[in-house]
Amino acid sequence: MDEKSPGRGKEYFTVVCDLSEKTVEWVGDGRKSETLDTYWKKLTPEQLESIEAVAMDMSGPYFASTVRHVPNATAKIVYDRFHIMQHATKAVDQVRRDEQASLSRTWGKDSPLARSRYLWLYSEENVPARFEERFEKLKKSELRTAKAWGMKELLRGLWGSKNKRAASGFLTRFIRSARAMRFAPLSKLANMLASKRDNILTYFNVPATSTICEGLNPAIQQLKTRGRCYRNREN
């Protein structure tokens, strides 16, 4: 399940997808716990019992609703890796913002971080060729941003762990290292990972992700575009 904004502003839909059939199962208005309750109540006890995995972001309302309705839900909820890495990328960007603010007072426009915002959003293998030389120097520097980016890239290795035990050890070491760096955004990331670790590691019991939902979002957007406009949210 995932949230989808039907337009500008802070209004959202909740989209529930079938991971096996790769289809949209249900769309609800809003992203509150009560929104998802409506979906779960449509299912029979047998259908709820048969659910093997529920992939979601780390939304408290979605988690609470699922636990209320799905038997043994805490062992079936998988926090999606895409959303976890989104949090890690945001942590890197905040480290960059803080460091750039400090450097610009001394270096001005010549700050080594000037005009580098989007470079730090790339994964290592996706850096465009035209930026490779500059980014190679930046990531090998002593910049705090470079160290934070390295930690973000390290976290990607979690899902390549051989089994749950190995993943648990990996996550423990990552959290310890992130906290030891004493960068506020990384410490916040580490605390979040520590508080959510059980359902991050559930992936190694039921390897589900909400990639299907993410992939359907552009299709939903295309329908909106092809429809030219809709008079109201219901349509």
PDB file of C-alpha atoms in Angstrom:
ATOM      1  CA  MET A   1       0.000   0.000   0.000  1.00  0.00           C
ATOM      2  CA  ASP A   2       1.076   3.549  -0.666  1.00  0.00           C
ATOM      3  CA  GLU A   3      -0.206   7.084  -0.612  1.00  0.00           C
ATOM      4  CA  LYS A   4      -0.872   9.028  -3.783  1.00  0.00           C
ATOM      5  CA  SER A   5      -1.504  12.745  -4.102  1.00  0.00           C
ATOM      6  CA  PRO A   6      -4.276  13.450  -6.644  1.00  0.00           C
ATOM      7  CA  GLY A   7      -2.985  16.957  -7.189  1.00  0.00           C
ATOM      8  CA  ARG A   8      -1.173  19.802  -5.563  1.00  0.00           C
ATOM      9  CA  GLY A   9      -1.583  20.424  -1.897  1.00  0.00           C
ATOM     10  CA  LYS A  10      -1.815  18.090   1.046  1.00  0.00           C
ATOM     11  CA  GLU A  11      -4.686  15.890  -0.107  1.00  0.00           C
ATOM     12  CA  TYR A  12      -3.998  12.181  -0.547  1.00  0.00           C
ATOM     13  CA  PHE A  13      -5.475   8.873  -1.614  1.00  0.00           C
ATOM     14  CA  THR A  14      -4.491   5.477  -0.227  1.00  0.00           C
ATOM     15  CA  VAL A  15      -3.794   2.920  -2.950  1.00  0.00           C
ATOM     16  CA  VAL A  16      -3.801  -0.806  -2.127  1.00  0.00           C
ATOM     17  CA  CYS A  17      -2.215  -3.116  -4.705  1.00  0.00           C
ATOM     18  CA  ASP A  18      -2.135  -6.876  -5.167  1.00  0.00           C
ATOM     19  CA  LEU A  19       1.560  -7.825  -5.223  1.00  0.00           C
ATOM     20  CA  SER A  20       0.898 -11.093  -7.073  1.00  0.00           C
ATOM     21  CA  GLU A  21      -1.501  -9.817  -9.731  1.00  0.00           C
ATOM     22  CA  LYS A  22       0.154  -6.371  -9.995  1.00  0.00           C
ATOM     23  CA  THR A  23      -3.226  -4.662  -9.941  1.00  0.00           C
ATOM     24  CA  VAL A  24      -4.916  -1.883  -8.007  1.00  0.00           C
ATOM     25  CA  GLU A  25      -7.193  -3.543  -5.452  1.00  0.00           C
ATOM     26  CA  TRP A  26      -8.695  -0.495  -3.806  1.00  0.00           C
ATOM     27  CA  VAL A  27      -8.418   3.290  -3.585  1.00  0.00           C
ATOM     28  CA  GLY A  28      -9.472   5.197  -0.466  1.00  0.00           C
ATOM     29  CA  ASP A  29      -9.846   8.913   0.223  1.00  0.00           C
ATOM     30  CA  GLY A  30      -7.170  10.109   2.653  1.00  0.00           C
ATOM     31  CA  ARG A  31      -4.234   8.387   4.328  1.00  0.00           C
ATOM     32  CA  LYS A  32      -5.442   8.028   7.902  1.00  0.00           C
ATOM     33  CA  SER A  33      -5.807   4.831   9.865  1.00  0.00           C
ATOM     34  CA  GLU A  34      -9.577   5.025   9.391  1.00  0.00           C
ATOM     35  CA  THR A  35      -9.070   5.168   5.618  1.00  0.00           C
ATOM     36  CA  LEU A  36      -7.357   1.803   5.555  1.00  0.00           C
ATOM     37  CA  ASP A  37      -9.827   0.369   8.072  1.00  0.00           C
ATOM     38  CA  THR A  38     -12.468   0.702   5.353  1.00  0.00           C
ATOM     39  CA  TYR A  39     -10.501  -1.621   3.084  1.00  0.00           C
ATOM     40  CA  TRP A  40      -9.775  -4.277   5.693  1.00  0.00           C
ATOM     41  CA  LYS A  41     -13.447  -4.389   6.703  1.00  0.00           C
ATOM     42  CA  LYS A  42     -14.362  -5.378   3.146  1.00  0.00           C
ATOM     43  CA  LEU A  43     -12.421  -8.635   3.477  1.00  0.00           C
ATOM     44  CA  THR A  44     -13.712 -11.845   5.031  1.00  0.00           C
ATOM     45  CA  PRO A  45     -11.946 -13.421   8.024  1.00  0.00           C
ATOM     46  CA  GLU A  46     -10.629 -16.117   5.669  1.00  0.00           C
ATOM     47  CA  GLN A  47      -9.186 -13.521   3.300  1.00  0.00           C
ATOM     48  CA  LEU A  48      -7.542 -11.639   6.150  1.00  0.00           C
ATOM     49  CA  GLU A  49      -6.057 -14.870   7.497  1.00  0.00           C
ATOM     50  CA  SER A  50      -4.634 -15.777   4.090  1.00  0.00           C
ATOM     51  CA  ILE A  51      -2.593 -12.574   3.749  1.00  0.00           C
ATOM     52  CA  GLU A  52       1.099 -13.466   3.667  1.00  0.00           C
ATOM     53  CA  ALA A  53       2.749 -10.042   3.572  1.00  0.00           C
ATOM     54  CA  VAL A  54       1.867  -6.358   3.655  1.00  0.00           C
ATOM     55  CA  ALA A  55       4.439  -3.966   2.191  1.00  0.00           C
ATOM     56  CA  MET A  56       4.157  -0.327   3.260  1.00  0.00           C
ATOM     57  CA  ASP A  57       6.106   2.782   4.134  1.00  0.00           C
ATOM     58  CA  MET A  58       6.748   3.534   7.780  1.00  0.00           C
ATOM     59  CA  SER A  59       3.421   5.269   8.215  1.00  0.00           C
ATOM     60  CA  GLY A  60       2.028   4.911  11.715  1.00  0.00           C
ATOM     61  CA  PRO A  61      -1.630   5.014  10.593  1.00  0.00           C
ATOM     62  CA  TYR A  62      -1.167   2.220   8.027  1.00  0.00           C
ATOM     63  CA  PHE A  63       0.667   0.081  10.587  1.00  0.00           C
ATOM     64  CA  ALA A  64      -1.980   0.615  13.276  1.00  0.00           C
ATOM     65  CA  SER A  65      -4.852  -0.215  10.931  1.00  0.00           C
ATOM     66  CA  THR A  66      -3.157  -3.360   9.646  1.00  0.00           C
ATOM     67  CA  VAL A  67      -2.399  -4.610  13.158  1.00  0.00           C
ATOM     68  CA  ARG A  68      -6.036  -4.098  14.127  1.00  0.00           C
ATOM     69  CA  HIS A  69      -7.398  -6.207  11.279  1.00  0.00           C
ATOM     70  CA  VAL A  70      -4.827  -8.674   9.930  1.00  0.00           C
ATOM     71  CA  PRO A  71      -4.051 -11.760  12.059  1.00  0.00           C
ATOM     72  CA  ASN A  72      -0.391 -11.913  13.161  1.00  0.00           C
ATOM     73  CA  ALA A  73       0.170  -8.639  11.305  1.00  0.00           C
ATOM     74  CA  THR A  74       3.431  -7.681  13.021  1.00  0.00           C
ATOM     75  CA  ALA A  75       5.101 -10.744  11.481  1.00  0.00           C
ATOM     76  CA  LYS A  76       3.729  -9.895   8.022  1.00  0.00           C
ATOM     77  CA  ILE A  77       4.312  -6.136   7.726  1.00  0.00           C
ATOM     78  CA  VAL A  78       7.396  -5.288   5.677  1.00  0.00           C
ATOM     79  CA  TYR A  79       8.703  -1.741   5.698  1.00  0.00           C
ATOM     80  CA  ASP A  80       9.534  -1.005   2.094  1.00  0.00           C
ATOM     81  CA  ARG A  81      13.203  -0.583   1.181  1.00  0.00           C
ATOM     82  CA  PHE A  82      12.459   2.260  -1.265  1.00  0.00           C
ATOM     83  CA  HIS A  83      10.967   4.394   1.490  1.00  0.00           C
ATOM     84  CA  ILE A  84      13.775   3.537   3.903  1.00  0.00           C
ATOM     85  CA  MET A  85      16.325   4.701   1.346  1.00  0.00           C
ATOM     86  CA  GLN A  86      14.281   7.852   0.793  1.00  0.00           C
ATOM     87  CA  HIS A  87      14.803   8.674   4.466  1.00  0.00           C
ATOM     88  CA  ALA A  88      18.546   7.988   4.109  1.00  0.00           C
ATOM     89  CA  THR A  89      18.777  10.252   1.055  1.00  0.00           C
ATOM     90  CA  LYS A  90      16.951  13.034   2.893  1.00  0.00           C
ATOM     91  CA  ALA A  91      19.442  12.677   5.766  1.00  0.00           C
ATOM     92  CA  VAL A  92      22.344  13.152   3.332  1.00  0.00           C
ATOM     93  CA  ASP A  93      20.657  16.209   1.831  1.00  0.00           C
ATOM     94  CA  GLN A  94      20.176  17.745   5.274  1.00  0.00           C
ATOM     95  CA  VAL A  95      23.843  17.170   6.135  1.00  0.00           C
ATOM     96  CA  ARG A  96      24.721  18.905   2.841  1.00  0.00           C
ATOM     97  CA  ARG A  97      22.434  21.842   3.604  1.00  0.00           C
ATOM     98  CA  ASP A  98      23.942  22.327   7.053  1.00  0.00           C
ATOM     99  CA  GLU A  99      27.510  22.028   5.795  1.00  0.00           C
ATOM    100  CA  GLN A 100      26.928  24.299   2.803  1.00  0.00           C
ATOM    101  CA  ALA A 101      25.497  26.980   5.080  1.00  0.00           C
ATOM    102  CA  SER A 102      28.705  26.831   7.125  1.00  0.00           C
ATOM    103  CA  LEU A 103      31.095  26.707   4.158  1.00  0.00           C
ATOM    104  CA  SER A 104      29.397  29.502   2.252  1.00  0.00           C
ATOM    105  CA  ARG A 105      30.181  31.922   5.058  1.00  0.00           C
ATOM    106  CA  THR A 106      33.901  31.311   4.443  1.00  0.00           C
ATOM    107  CA  TRP A 107      34.091  30.302   0.786  1.00  0.00           C
ATOM    108  CA  GLY A 108      31.126  32.137  -0.648  1.00  0.00           C
ATOM    109  CA  LYS A 109      30.360  30.986  -4.196  1.00  0.00           C
ATOM    110  CA  ASP A 110      33.606  28.962  -4.246  1.00  0.00           C
ATOM    111  CA  SER A 111      32.352  26.498  -1.653  1.00  0.00           C
ATOM    112  CA  PRO A 112      33.180  22.920  -2.771  1.00  0.00           C
ATOM    113  CA  LEU A 113      29.522  22.039  -2.186  1.00  0.00           C
ATOM    114  CA  ALA A 114      28.187  24.832  -4.370  1.00  0.00           C
ATOM    115  CA  ARG A 115      25.822  23.562  -7.080  1.00  0.00           C
ATOM    116  CA  SER A 116      26.261  19.948  -5.938  1.00  0.00           C
ATOM    117  CA  ARG A 117      22.823  19.287  -4.462  1.00  0.00           C
ATOM    118  CA  TYR A 118      21.618  16.805  -7.077  1.00  0.00           C
ATOM    119  CA  LEU A 119      24.918  14.916  -7.223  1.00  0.00           C
ATOM    120  CA  TRP A 120      24.392  13.582  -3.691  1.00  0.00           C
ATOM    121  CA  LEU A 121      20.938  12.280  -4.603  1.00  0.00           C
ATOM    122  CA  TYR A 122      22.401   9.740  -7.051  1.00  0.00           C
ATOM    123  CA  SER A 123      23.396   6.199  -6.205  1.00  0.00           C
ATOM    124  CA  GLU A 124      27.023   5.528  -7.105  1.00  0.00           C
ATOM    125  CA  GLU A 125      26.285   3.640 -10.316  1.00  0.00           C
ATOM    126  CA  ASN A 126      23.811   6.272 -11.544  1.00  0.00           C
ATOM    127  CA  VAL A 127      26.012   9.371 -11.478  1.00  0.00           C
ATOM    128  CA  PRO A 128      25.876  10.893 -15.005  1.00  0.00           C
ATOM    129  CA  ALA A 129      29.131  10.621 -16.940  1.00  0.00           C
ATOM    130  CA  ARG A 130      29.498  14.399 -17.199  1.00  0.00           C
ATOM    131  CA  PHE A 131      29.656  14.672 -13.409  1.00  0.00           C
ATOM    132  CA  GLU A 132      31.827  11.629 -12.666  1.00  0.00           C
ATOM    133  CA  GLU A 133      35.161  13.444 -12.396  1.00  0.00           C
ATOM    134  CA  ARG A 134      33.869  16.139 -10.061  1.00  0.00           C
ATOM    135  CA  PHE A 135      31.876  13.712  -7.933  1.00  0.00           C
ATOM    136  CA  GLU A 136      34.825  11.350  -7.615  1.00  0.00           C
ATOM    137  CA  LYS A 137      36.789  14.163  -5.963  1.00  0.00           C
ATOM    138  CA  LEU A 138      33.891  15.210  -3.760  1.00  0.00           C
ATOM    139  CA  LYS A 139      33.101  11.762  -2.412  1.00  0.00           C
ATOM    140  CA  LYS A 140      36.776  11.144  -1.528  1.00  0.00           C
ATOM    141  CA  SER A 141      37.012  14.447   0.336  1.00  0.00           C
ATOM    142  CA  GLU A 142      36.764  15.020   4.077  1.00  0.00           C
ATOM    143  CA  LEU A 143      33.428  16.774   3.670  1.00  0.00           C
ATOM    144  CA  ARG A 144      30.770  15.719   6.158  1.00  0.00           C
ATOM    145  CA  THR A 145      28.393  15.358   3.222  1.00  0.00           C
ATOM    146  CA  ALA A 146      30.710  12.847   1.553  1.00  0.00           C
ATOM    147  CA  LYS A 147      30.807  10.750   4.726  1.00  0.00           C
ATOM    148  CA  ALA A 148      27.022  10.869   5.057  1.00  0.00           C
ATOM    149  CA  TRP A 149      26.619   9.857   1.400  1.00  0.00           C
ATOM    150  CA  GLY A 150      28.974   6.930   1.998  1.00  0.00           C
ATOM    151  CA  MET A 151      26.787   5.785   4.884  1.00  0.00           C
ATOM    152  CA  LYS A 152      23.712   5.998   2.667  1.00  0.00           C
ATOM    153  CA  GLU A 153      25.402   3.838   0.037  1.00  0.00           C
ATOM    154  CA  LEU A 154      26.454   1.388   2.744  1.00  0.00           C
ATOM    155  CA  LEU A 155      22.844   1.021   3.914  1.00  0.00           C
ATOM    156  CA  ARG A 156      21.838  -0.228   0.461  1.00  0.00           C
ATOM    157  CA  GLY A 157      23.801  -3.384   1.216  1.00  0.00           C
ATOM    158  CA  LEU A 158      21.335  -4.376   3.941  1.00  0.00           C
ATOM    159  CA  TRP A 159      19.000  -6.070   1.463  1.00  0.00           C
ATOM    160  CA  GLY A 160      21.851  -8.072  -0.017  1.00  0.00           C
ATOM    161  CA  SER A 161      22.403  -9.896   3.288  1.00  0.00           C
ATOM    162  CA  LYS A 162      22.359 -13.694   3.052  1.00  0.00           C
ATOM    163  CA  ASN A 163      19.729 -14.169   5.741  1.00  0.00           C
ATOM    164  CA  LYS A 164      17.857 -12.433   8.551  1.00  0.00           C
ATOM    165  CA  ARG A 165      20.576 -13.066  11.115  1.00  0.00           C
ATOM    166  CA  ALA A 166      23.218 -11.486   8.882  1.00  0.00           C
ATOM    167  CA  ALA A 167      20.886  -8.576   8.121  1.00  0.00           C
ATOM    168  CA  SER A 168      20.248  -8.015  11.827  1.00  0.00           C
ATOM    169  CA  GLY A 169      23.986  -7.816  12.512  1.00  0.00           C
ATOM    170  CA  PHE A 170      24.469  -5.485   9.545  1.00  0.00           C
ATOM    171  CA  LEU A 171      21.716  -3.178  10.787  1.00  0.00           C
ATOM    172  CA  THR A 172      23.096  -3.123  14.330  1.00  0.00           C
ATOM    173  CA  ARG A 173      26.545  -2.121  13.075  1.00  0.00           C
ATOM    174  CA  PHE A 174      25.101   0.509  10.745  1.00  0.00           C
ATOM    175  CA  ILE A 175      23.032   2.115  13.511  1.00  0.00           C
ATOM    176  CA  ARG A 176      26.055   2.186  15.829  1.00  0.00           C
ATOM    177  CA  SER A 177      28.269   3.770  13.148  1.00  0.00           C
ATOM    178  CA  ALA A 178      25.658   6.338  12.119  1.00  0.00           C
ATOM    179  CA  ARG A 179      25.243   7.481  15.708  1.00  0.00           C
ATOM    180  CA  ALA A 180      29.002   7.600  16.253  1.00  0.00           C
ATOM    181  CA  MET A 181      29.381  10.130  13.411  1.00  0.00           C
ATOM    182  CA  ARG A 182      27.398  12.645  15.478  1.00  0.00           C
ATOM    183  CA  PHE A 183      25.689  14.223  12.478  1.00  0.00           C
ATOM    184  CA  ALA A 184      22.179  15.128  13.642  1.00  0.00           C
ATOM    185  CA  PRO A 185      20.396  13.936  10.444  1.00  0.00           C
ATOM    186  CA  LEU A 186      22.255  10.592  10.543  1.00  0.00           C
ATOM    187  CA  SER A 187      21.497  10.172  14.236  1.00  0.00           C
ATOM    188  CA  LYS A 188      17.822  10.762  13.473  1.00  0.00           C
ATOM    189  CA  LEU A 189      18.008   8.164  10.699  1.00  0.00           C
ATOM    190  CA  ALA A 190      19.718   5.692  13.026  1.00  0.00           C
ATOM    191  CA  ASN A 191      17.064   6.182  15.707  1.00  0.00           C
ATOM    192  CA  MET A 192      14.312   5.613  13.168  1.00  0.00           C
ATOM    193  CA  LEU A 193      15.940   2.414  11.923  1.00  0.00           C
ATOM    194  CA  ALA A 194      16.360   1.197  15.496  1.00  0.00           C
ATOM    195  CA  SER A 195      12.698   1.821  16.316  1.00  0.00           C
ATOM    196  CA  LYS A 196      11.498   0.132  13.102  1.00  0.00           C
ATOM    197  CA  ARG A 197      14.063  -2.661  12.882  1.00  0.00           C
ATOM    198  CA  ASP A 198      11.679  -5.587  13.463  1.00  0.00           C
ATOM    199  CA  ASN A 199       9.565  -4.767  10.429  1.00  0.00           C
ATOM    200  CA  ILE A 200      12.566  -3.796   8.336  1.00  0.00           C
ATOM    201  CA  LEU A 201      13.969  -7.268   8.954  1.00  0.00           C
ATOM    202  CA  THR A 202      10.624  -8.943   8.196  1.00  0.00           C
ATOM    203  CA  TYR A 203      11.746  -8.616   4.568  1.00  0.00           C
ATOM    204  CA  PHE A 204      13.969 -11.653   5.142  1.00  0.00           C
ATOM    205  CA  ASN A 205      10.912 -13.727   6.091  1.00  0.00           C
ATOM    206  CA  VAL A 206       8.630 -12.428   3.331  1.00  0.00           C
ATOM    207  CA  PRO A 207      10.646 -10.467   0.706  1.00  0.00           C
ATOM    208  CA  ALA A 208       7.899  -8.061  -0.348  1.00  0.00           C
ATOM    209  CA  THR A 209       8.212  -4.442  -1.450  1.00  0.00           C
ATOM    210  CA  SER A 210       5.705  -1.796  -2.494  1.00  0.00           C
ATOM    211  CA  THR A 211       7.471  -1.374  -5.845  1.00  0.00           C
ATOM    212  CA  ILE A 212       4.281  -2.465  -7.614  1.00  0.00           C
ATOM    213  CA  CYS A 213       2.376   0.418  -6.038  1.00  0.00           C
ATOM    214  CA  GLU A 214       5.180   2.822  -6.893  1.00  0.00           C
ATOM    215  CA  GLY A 215       5.113   1.556 -10.482  1.00  0.00           C
ATOM    216  CA  LEU A 216       1.359   2.041 -10.742  1.00  0.00           C
ATOM    217  CA  ASN A 217       1.544   5.669  -9.624  1.00  0.00           C
ATOM    218  CA  PRO A 218       2.736   6.877 -13.072  1.00  0.00           C
ATOM    219  CA  ALA A 219      -0.123   4.905 -14.653  1.00  0.00           C
ATOM    220  CA  ILE A 220      -2.609   6.640 -12.346  1.00  0.00           C
ATOM    221  CA  GLN A 221      -1.039   9.980 -13.263  1.00  0.00           C
ATOM    222  CA  GLN A 222      -1.355   9.124 -16.974  1.00  0.00           C
ATOM    223  CA  LEU A 223      -5.073   8.421 -16.548  1.00  0.00           C
ATOM    224  CA  LYS A 224      -5.477  11.827 -14.927  1.00  0.00           C
ATOM    225  CA  THR A 225      -3.618  13.475 -17.786  1.00  0.00           C
ATOM    226  CA  ARG A 226      -5.578  11.649 -20.487  1.00  0.00           C
ATOM    227  CA  GLY A 227      -8.821  12.588 -18.764  1.00  0.00           C
ATOM    228  CA  ARG A 228      -7.813  16.249 -19.201  1.00  0.00           C
ATOM    229  CA  CYS A 229      -9.454  17.231 -15.954  1.00  0.00           C
ATOM    230  CA  TYR A 230     -11.829  16.004 -13.276  1.00  0.00           C
ATOM    231  CA  ARG A 231     -14.446  18.186 -11.677  1.00  0.00           C
ATOM    232  CA  ASN A 232     -14.032  16.608  -8.268  1.00  0.00           C
ATOM    233  CA  ARG A 233     -12.066  14.027  -6.272  1.00  0.00           C
ATOM    234  CA  GLU A 234     -14.799  11.394  -6.539  1.00  0.00           C
ATOM    235  CA  ASN A 235     -14.545  11.313 -10.324  1.00  0.00           C
TER     236      ASN A 235
END
